[in-house]
Amino acid sequence: GNSVTQMEGPVTLSEEAFLTINCTYTATGYPSLFWYVQYPGEGLQLLLKATKADDKGSNKGFEATYRKETTSFHLEKGSVQVSDSAVYFCALSPSGTYKYIFGTGTRLKVLA
Amino acid sequence: DVKVTQSSRYLVKRTGEKVFLECVQDMDHENMFWYRQDPGLGLRLIYFSYDVKMKEKGDIPEGYSVSREKKERFSLILESASTNQTSMYLCASSPSRLLRATHVYEQYFGPGTRLTVT
């Protein structure tokens, strides 16, 4: 079946540190891949997406590359800020469906 | 901007009560979803609807029902609330996506309702 596995948190970093949050998936066919972010007290919002192999999604300094050979979609940012503190969810949408499958979320805490 | 609103941010109910959670979206989206969010489990799909009066069970439909009488509104119903339904409930909407289409539509989320059943 389809599933998403992401690294457990919390991840605690100092401001300006490099961030990587790992995400791997299992899916048949060619799913679309997403990263969503949830700030405290809010719903989820789309951070970036990729729809085919080798696509790179990017937004607000965050990047993730769709790697079909390793079934991964790791989230990276070169220099995190305190305002990036949030919970990050990796998700996939199997081709031909409306549904999304979410990972368990990774909490990021950035210290000043 | 797409806006998805949920009727309450916080709700406290007693065991056995019938509970209604309301969700409204203002972008004429065909698809609407109800998830519950629990620590360590991420988001799990309860039900989704792809059109008025149409619904499909998600991964954890037991103990829940839904209603979609109008395109913009999707209600989640707990027929007899239990303590194990204490959770954060998130509503989302998205445009429909044609099969094999190249476009990918994101889901837009409401702020969530934190439900406590005592």
PDB file of C-alpha atoms in Angstrom:
ATOM      1  CA  GLY A   1       0.000   0.000   0.000  1.00  0.00           C
ATOM      2  CA  ASN A   2       0.882   3.675   0.086  1.00  0.00           C
ATOM      3  CA  SER A   3       2.709   5.096   3.069  1.00  0.00           C
ATOM      4  CA  VAL A   4       4.963   7.937   4.166  1.00  0.00           C
ATOM      5  CA  THR A   5       7.717   7.701   6.755  1.00  0.00           C
ATOM      6  CA  GLN A   6       9.364  10.791   8.137  1.00  0.00           C
ATOM      7  CA  MET A   7      11.963  11.282  10.808  1.00  0.00           C
ATOM      8  CA  GLU A   8      10.770  11.601  14.354  1.00  0.00           C
ATOM      9  CA  GLY A   9      11.233  14.843  16.152  1.00  0.00           C
ATOM     10  CA  PRO A  10      11.564  17.059  17.815  1.00  0.00           C
ATOM     11  CA  VAL A  11      14.423  18.605  15.907  1.00  0.00           C
ATOM     12  CA  THR A  12      16.093  21.456  17.774  1.00  0.00           C
ATOM     13  CA  LEU A  13      18.460  23.777  15.914  1.00  0.00           C
ATOM     14  CA  SER A  14      20.130  27.099  16.476  1.00  0.00           C
ATOM     15  CA  GLU A  15      19.236  30.007  14.224  1.00  0.00           C
ATOM     16  CA  GLU A  16      21.101  29.926  10.875  1.00  0.00           C
ATOM     17  CA  ALA A  17      21.777  26.182  11.116  1.00  0.00           C
ATOM     18  CA  PHE A  18      21.207  23.832   8.173  1.00  0.00           C
ATOM     19  CA  LEU A  19      17.995  21.821   8.267  1.00  0.00           C
ATOM     20  CA  THR A  20      17.218  18.396   6.847  1.00  0.00           C
ATOM     21  CA  ILE A  21      14.018  16.511   7.575  1.00  0.00           C
ATOM     22  CA  ASN A  22      13.983  13.068   5.994  1.00  0.00           C
ATOM     23  CA  CYS A  23      10.942  11.655   4.224  1.00  0.00           C
ATOM     24  CA  THR A  24      10.644   8.355   2.376  1.00  0.00           C
ATOM     25  CA  TYR A  25       7.578   6.883   0.763  1.00  0.00           C
ATOM     26  CA  THR A  26       6.051   3.705  -0.561  1.00  0.00           C
ATOM     27  CA  ALA A  27       3.665   3.987  -3.463  1.00  0.00           C
ATOM     28  CA  THR A  28       2.656   2.345  -6.684  1.00  0.00           C
ATOM     29  CA  GLY A  29       2.906   4.330  -9.862  1.00  0.00           C
ATOM     30  CA  TYR A  30       3.931   7.971  -9.798  1.00  0.00           C
ATOM     31  CA  PRO A  31       2.532   9.858  -6.829  1.00  0.00           C
ATOM     32  CA  SER A  32       2.763  13.578  -6.252  1.00  0.00           C
ATOM     33  CA  LEU A  33       4.740  14.606  -3.176  1.00  0.00           C
ATOM     34  CA  PHE A  34       4.203  17.490  -0.782  1.00  0.00           C
ATOM     35  CA  TRP A  35       5.539  19.206   2.288  1.00  0.00           C
ATOM     36  CA  TYR A  36       3.001  20.956   4.497  1.00  0.00           C
ATOM     37  CA  VAL A  37       3.765  23.161   7.497  1.00  0.00           C
ATOM     38  CA  GLN A  38       1.632  23.736  10.589  1.00  0.00           C
ATOM     39  CA  TYR A  39       2.441  26.786  12.694  1.00  0.00           C
ATOM     40  CA  PRO A  40       1.252  26.822  16.311  1.00  0.00           C
ATOM     41  CA  GLY A  41      -2.517  27.112  16.583  1.00  0.00           C
ATOM     42  CA  GLU A  42      -3.103  26.940  12.843  1.00  0.00           C
ATOM     43  CA  GLY A  43      -4.125  24.463  10.187  1.00  0.00           C
ATOM     44  CA  LEU A  44      -1.756  23.014   7.629  1.00  0.00           C
ATOM     45  CA  GLN A  45      -0.546  25.020   4.676  1.00  0.00           C
ATOM     46  CA  LEU A  46       1.294  23.867   1.593  1.00  0.00           C
ATOM     47  CA  LEU A  47       5.020  24.594   1.681  1.00  0.00           C
ATOM     48  CA  LEU A  48       6.109  22.976  -1.588  1.00  0.00           C
ATOM     49  CA  LYS A  49       5.277  20.172  -3.976  1.00  0.00           C
ATOM     50  CA  ALA A  50       6.744  18.019  -6.765  1.00  0.00           C
ATOM     51  CA  THR A  51       4.792  16.041  -9.310  1.00  0.00           C
ATOM     52  CA  LYS A  52       7.373  13.887 -11.098  1.00  0.00           C
ATOM     53  CA  ALA A  53      10.774  12.336 -10.630  1.00  0.00           C
ATOM     54  CA  ASP A  54      13.694  14.786 -10.320  1.00  0.00           C
ATOM     55  CA  ASP A  55      11.356  17.746  -9.828  1.00  0.00           C
ATOM     56  CA  LYS A  56      12.542  20.186  -7.190  1.00  0.00           C
ATOM     57  CA  GLY A  57       9.948  22.028  -5.165  1.00  0.00           C
ATOM     58  CA  SER A  58      10.994  25.228  -3.419  1.00  0.00           C
ATOM     59  CA  ASN A  59       9.425  27.978  -1.331  1.00  0.00           C
ATOM     60  CA  LYS A  60      10.560  30.407   1.397  1.00  0.00           C
ATOM     61  CA  GLY A  61      14.122  29.039   1.240  1.00  0.00           C
ATOM     62  CA  PHE A  62      12.972  25.423   1.663  1.00  0.00           C
ATOM     63  CA  GLU A  63      13.719  22.828  -1.028  1.00  0.00           C
ATOM     64  CA  ALA A  64      12.923  19.171  -1.661  1.00  0.00           C
ATOM     65  CA  THR A  65      13.764  16.949  -4.650  1.00  0.00           C
ATOM     66  CA  TYR A  66      11.599  14.035  -5.803  1.00  0.00           C
ATOM     67  CA  ARG A  67      13.998  11.079  -5.898  1.00  0.00           C
ATOM     68  CA  LYS A  68      12.322   8.044  -7.376  1.00  0.00           C
ATOM     69  CA  GLU A  69      15.395   5.809  -7.158  1.00  0.00           C
ATOM     70  CA  THR A  70      15.557   6.253  -3.382  1.00  0.00           C
ATOM     71  CA  THR A  71      11.800   6.931  -2.919  1.00  0.00           C
ATOM     72  CA  SER A  72      12.645  10.033  -0.934  1.00  0.00           C
ATOM     73  CA  PHE A  73      11.578  13.669  -0.673  1.00  0.00           C
ATOM     74  CA  HIS A  74      13.814  15.194   1.998  1.00  0.00           C
ATOM     75  CA  LEU A  75      13.156  18.776   3.114  1.00  0.00           C
ATOM     76  CA  GLU A  76      16.152  21.126   3.371  1.00  0.00           C
ATOM     77  CA  LYS A  77      16.846  24.721   4.279  1.00  0.00           C
ATOM     78  CA  GLY A  78      20.232  26.345   4.332  1.00  0.00           C
ATOM     79  CA  SER A  79      19.668  28.724   7.239  1.00  0.00           C
ATOM     80  CA  VAL A  80      16.700  28.356   9.564  1.00  0.00           C
ATOM     81  CA  GLN A  81      15.058  31.176  11.488  1.00  0.00           C
ATOM     82  CA  VAL A  82      13.128  31.213  14.745  1.00  0.00           C
ATOM     83  CA  SER A  83       9.981  31.833  12.697  1.00  0.00           C
ATOM     84  CA  ASP A  84      10.440  28.421  11.015  1.00  0.00           C
ATOM     85  CA  SER A  85       9.513  26.698  14.275  1.00  0.00           C
ATOM     86  CA  ALA A  86       6.522  24.541  13.354  1.00  0.00           C
ATOM     87  CA  VAL A  87       5.453  20.980  12.596  1.00  0.00           C
ATOM     88  CA  TYR A  88       6.331  19.743   9.097  1.00  0.00           C
ATOM     89  CA  PHE A  89       4.351  17.016   7.340  1.00  0.00           C
ATOM     90  CA  CYS A  90       5.428  15.036   4.323  1.00  0.00           C
ATOM     91  CA  ALA A  91       2.551  13.753   2.180  1.00  0.00           C
ATOM     92  CA  LEU A  92       1.870  11.901  -1.031  1.00  0.00           C
ATOM     93  CA  SER A  93      -1.103  11.748  -3.344  1.00  0.00           C
ATOM     94  CA  PRO A  94      -1.302   8.599  -5.473  1.00  0.00           C
ATOM     95  CA  SER A  95      -1.895   9.287  -9.134  1.00  0.00           C
ATOM     96  CA  GLY A  96      -5.531   9.232 -10.119  1.00  0.00           C
ATOM     97  CA  THR A  97      -6.934   9.800  -6.619  1.00  0.00           C
ATOM     98  CA  TYR A  98      -8.055  12.746  -4.527  1.00  0.00           C
ATOM     99  CA  LYS A  99      -6.580  11.324  -1.381  1.00  0.00           C
ATOM    100  CA  TYR A 100      -3.459  12.347   0.468  1.00  0.00           C
ATOM    101  CA  ILE A 101      -1.422  10.159   2.808  1.00  0.00           C
ATOM    102  CA  PHE A 102       0.424  12.099   5.475  1.00  0.00           C
ATOM    103  CA  GLY A 103       3.462  11.259   7.536  1.00  0.00           C
ATOM    104  CA  THR A 104       3.381  11.593  11.299  1.00  0.00           C
ATOM    105  CA  GLY A 105       4.927  15.061  11.303  1.00  0.00           C
ATOM    106  CA  THR A 106       8.263  16.394  12.557  1.00  0.00           C
ATOM    107  CA  ARG A 107       8.358  19.213  15.068  1.00  0.00           C
ATOM    108  CA  LEU A 108      11.115  21.770  14.467  1.00  0.00           C
ATOM    109  CA  LYS A 109      12.220  24.167  17.178  1.00  0.00           C
ATOM    110  CA  VAL A 110      14.681  26.903  16.281  1.00  0.00           C
ATOM    111  CA  LEU A 111      16.462  28.695  19.105  1.00  0.00           C
ATOM    112  CA  ALA A 112      17.701  32.273  18.873  1.00  0.00           C
TER     113      ALA A 112
ATOM    114  CA  ASP B   1      -7.435  33.558  -1.122  1.00  0.00           C
ATOM    115  CA  VAL B   2      -9.075  30.259  -0.360  1.00  0.00           C
ATOM    116  CA  LYS B   3     -10.692  30.267   3.013  1.00  0.00           C
ATOM    117  CA  VAL B   4     -11.749  27.213   4.959  1.00  0.00           C
ATOM    118  CA  THR B   5     -13.487  27.943   8.224  1.00  0.00           C
ATOM    119  CA  GLN B   6     -14.491  25.631  11.022  1.00  0.00           C
ATOM    120  CA  SER B   7     -17.309  26.406  13.405  1.00  0.00           C
ATOM    121  CA  SER B   8     -15.344  26.165  16.645  1.00  0.00           C
ATOM    122  CA  ARG B   9     -11.687  26.280  17.632  1.00  0.00           C
ATOM    123  CA  TYR B  10     -12.304  24.528  20.949  1.00  0.00           C
ATOM    124  CA  LEU B  11     -15.162  22.271  22.001  1.00  0.00           C
ATOM    125  CA  VAL B  12     -15.830  20.321  25.185  1.00  0.00           C
ATOM    126  CA  LYS B  13     -18.532  17.646  25.165  1.00  0.00           C
ATOM    127  CA  ARG B  14     -19.676  14.873  27.447  1.00  0.00           C
ATOM    128  CA  THR B  15     -19.561  11.165  26.677  1.00  0.00           C
ATOM    129  CA  GLY B  16     -22.669  10.080  24.773  1.00  0.00           C
ATOM    130  CA  GLU B  17     -23.501  13.507  23.363  1.00  0.00           C
ATOM    131  CA  LYS B  18     -24.134  14.008  19.659  1.00  0.00           C
ATOM    132  CA  VAL B  19     -21.516  16.381  18.274  1.00  0.00           C
ATOM    133  CA  PHE B  20     -21.570  18.382  15.049  1.00  0.00           C
ATOM    134  CA  LEU B  21     -18.415  19.880  13.545  1.00  0.00           C
ATOM    135  CA  GLU B  22     -19.035  22.262  10.681  1.00  0.00           C
ATOM    136  CA  CYS B  23     -16.717  23.246   7.859  1.00  0.00           C
ATOM    137  CA  VAL B  24     -17.306  25.855   5.172  1.00  0.00           C
ATOM    138  CA  GLN B  25     -15.148  26.717   2.158  1.00  0.00           C
ATOM    139  CA  ASP B  26     -15.584  29.719  -0.104  1.00  0.00           C
ATOM    140  CA  MET B  27     -13.780  28.627  -3.285  1.00  0.00           C
ATOM    141  CA  ASP B  28     -16.383  26.403  -4.926  1.00  0.00           C
ATOM    142  CA  HIS B  29     -14.204  23.312  -4.413  1.00  0.00           C
ATOM    143  CA  GLU B  30     -15.674  19.929  -5.271  1.00  0.00           C
ATOM    144  CA  ASN B  31     -13.686  17.913  -2.745  1.00  0.00           C
ATOM    145  CA  MET B  32     -13.868  18.236   1.014  1.00  0.00           C
ATOM    146  CA  PHE B  33     -12.136  16.157   3.693  1.00  0.00           C
ATOM    147  CA  TRP B  34     -12.241  15.491   7.405  1.00  0.00           C
ATOM    148  CA  TYR B  35      -9.091  14.388   9.222  1.00  0.00           C
ATOM    149  CA  ARG B  36      -8.177  13.823  12.810  1.00  0.00           C
ATOM    150  CA  GLN B  37      -4.709  14.713  14.044  1.00  0.00           C
ATOM    151  CA  ASP B  38      -3.155  12.886  16.976  1.00  0.00           C
ATOM    152  CA  PRO B  39       0.406  13.079  18.304  1.00  0.00           C
ATOM    153  CA  GLY B  40       2.609  10.414  16.772  1.00  0.00           C
ATOM    154  CA  LEU B  41      -0.078   9.387  14.282  1.00  0.00           C
ATOM    155  CA  GLY B  42      -0.138  12.383  11.970  1.00  0.00           C
ATOM    156  CA  LEU B  43      -3.304  13.065   9.997  1.00  0.00           C
ATOM    157  CA  ARG B  44      -5.739  10.266   9.387  1.00  0.00           C
ATOM    158  CA  LEU B  45      -8.606  10.570   6.932  1.00  0.00           C
ATOM    159  CA  ILE B  46     -12.057  10.028   8.410  1.00  0.00           C
ATOM    160  CA  TYR B  47     -14.308  10.777   5.411  1.00  0.00           C
ATOM    161  CA  PHE B  48     -14.188  12.702   2.219  1.00  0.00           C
ATOM    162  CA  SER B  49     -16.773  14.020  -0.201  1.00  0.00           C
ATOM    163  CA  TYR B  50     -16.272  14.612  -3.927  1.00  0.00           C
ATOM    164  CA  ASP B  51     -19.649  16.186  -4.622  1.00  0.00           C
ATOM    165  CA  VAL B  52     -22.863  17.253  -2.923  1.00  0.00           C
ATOM    166  CA  LYS B  53     -24.465  14.268  -1.183  1.00  0.00           C
ATOM    167  CA  MET B  54     -21.507  12.055  -2.195  1.00  0.00           C
ATOM    168  CA  LYS B  55     -19.130  10.647   0.378  1.00  0.00           C
ATOM    169  CA  GLU B  56     -16.535   7.956   0.829  1.00  0.00           C
ATOM    170  CA  LYS B  57     -15.096   6.404   3.933  1.00  0.00           C
ATOM    171  CA  GLY B  58     -11.537   7.165   4.769  1.00  0.00           C
ATOM    172  CA  ASP B  59      -9.196   5.140   6.918  1.00  0.00           C
ATOM    173  CA  ILE B  60     -10.952   5.568  10.271  1.00  0.00           C
ATOM    174  CA  PRO B  61     -14.709   6.132   9.715  1.00  0.00           C
ATOM    175  CA  GLU B  62     -15.945   4.135  12.705  1.00  0.00           C
ATOM    176  CA  GLY B  63     -17.957   6.262  15.117  1.00  0.00           C
ATOM    177  CA  TYR B  64     -18.350   9.108  12.634  1.00  0.00           C
ATOM    178  CA  SER B  65     -20.760  10.128   9.907  1.00  0.00           C
ATOM    179  CA  VAL B  66     -20.819  13.083   7.523  1.00  0.00           C
ATOM    180  CA  SER B  67     -23.267  15.251   5.685  1.00  0.00           C
ATOM    181  CA  ARG B  68     -22.857  17.379   2.576  1.00  0.00           C
ATOM    182  CA  GLU B  69     -26.092  19.031   1.557  1.00  0.00           C
ATOM    183  CA  LYS B  70     -24.479  22.088  -0.042  1.00  0.00           C
ATOM    184  CA  LYS B  71     -21.255  22.316  -1.986  1.00  0.00           C
ATOM    185  CA  GLU B  72     -19.595  24.743   0.417  1.00  0.00           C
ATOM    186  CA  ARG B  73     -20.434  22.935   3.660  1.00  0.00           C
ATOM    187  CA  PHE B  74     -19.238  19.593   5.011  1.00  0.00           C
ATOM    188  CA  SER B  75     -20.293  18.422   8.460  1.00  0.00           C
ATOM    189  CA  LEU B  76     -18.733  15.774  10.648  1.00  0.00           C
ATOM    190  CA  ILE B  77     -21.057  14.073  13.127  1.00  0.00           C
ATOM    191  CA  LEU B  78     -20.125  12.089  16.185  1.00  0.00           C
ATOM    192  CA  GLU B  79     -23.321  10.171  16.904  1.00  0.00           C
ATOM    193  CA  SER B  80     -22.356   9.320  20.488  1.00  0.00           C
ATOM    194  CA  ALA B  81     -19.113  10.936  21.533  1.00  0.00           C
ATOM    195  CA  SER B  82     -16.568   8.835  23.381  1.00  0.00           C
ATOM    196  CA  THR B  83     -13.349   9.782  25.189  1.00  0.00           C
ATOM    197  CA  ASN B  84     -11.221   8.145  22.478  1.00  0.00           C
ATOM    198  CA  GLN B  85     -12.569  10.738  20.042  1.00  0.00           C
ATOM    199  CA  THR B  86     -10.785  13.503  21.913  1.00  0.00           C
ATOM    200  CA  SER B  87      -8.560  14.928  19.192  1.00  0.00           C
ATOM    201  CA  MET B  88      -7.824  17.777  16.808  1.00  0.00           C
ATOM    202  CA  TYR B  89     -10.161  17.707  13.808  1.00  0.00           C
ATOM    203  CA  LEU B  90      -9.064  19.304  10.558  1.00  0.00           C
ATOM    204  CA  CYS B  91     -11.216  20.059   7.553  1.00  0.00           C
ATOM    205  CA  ALA B  92      -9.738  20.541   4.078  1.00  0.00           C
ATOM    206  CA  SER B  93     -10.961  21.251   0.559  1.00  0.00           C
ATOM    207  CA  SER B  94      -9.528  20.991  -2.926  1.00  0.00           C
ATOM    208  CA  PRO B  95     -10.642  21.347  -6.526  1.00  0.00           C
ATOM    209  CA  SER B  96     -11.347  18.084  -8.271  1.00  0.00           C
ATOM    210  CA  ARG B  97      -8.572  16.587 -10.336  1.00  0.00           C
ATOM    211  CA  LEU B  98      -9.190  14.806 -13.573  1.00  0.00           C
ATOM    212  CA  LEU B  99      -7.657  11.379 -13.790  1.00  0.00           C
ATOM    213  CA  ARG B 100      -4.311  11.427 -15.581  1.00  0.00           C
ATOM    214  CA  ALA B 101      -4.312  15.219 -15.590  1.00  0.00           C
ATOM    215  CA  THR B 102      -0.975  16.918 -15.208  1.00  0.00           C
ATOM    216  CA  HIS B 103      -2.206  19.443 -12.687  1.00  0.00           C
ATOM    217  CA  VAL B 104      -1.937  18.709  -9.022  1.00  0.00           C
ATOM    218  CA  TYR B 105      -4.215  20.517  -6.647  1.00  0.00           C
ATOM    219  CA  GLU B 106      -3.277  21.182  -3.077  1.00  0.00           C
ATOM    220  CA  GLN B 107      -5.599  20.725  -0.159  1.00  0.00           C
ATOM    221  CA  TYR B 108      -6.498  23.857   1.776  1.00  0.00           C
ATOM    222  CA  PHE B 109      -6.963  23.414   5.494  1.00  0.00           C
ATOM    223  CA  GLY B 110      -9.070  25.108   8.124  1.00  0.00           C
ATOM    224  CA  PRO B 111      -7.592  26.077  11.505  1.00  0.00           C
ATOM    225  CA  GLY B 112      -8.876  22.952  13.235  1.00  0.00           C
ATOM    226  CA  THR B 113     -11.266  22.168  16.089  1.00  0.00           C
ATOM    227  CA  ARG B 114      -9.790  20.786  19.276  1.00  0.00           C
ATOM    228  CA  LEU B 115     -12.469  18.511  20.705  1.00  0.00           C
ATOM    229  CA  THR B 116     -12.334  17.213  24.259  1.00  0.00           C
ATOM    230  CA  VAL B 117     -14.789  14.518  25.308  1.00  0.00           C
ATOM    231  CA  THR B 118     -15.077  14.075  29.080  1.00  0.00           C
TER     232      THR B 118
END
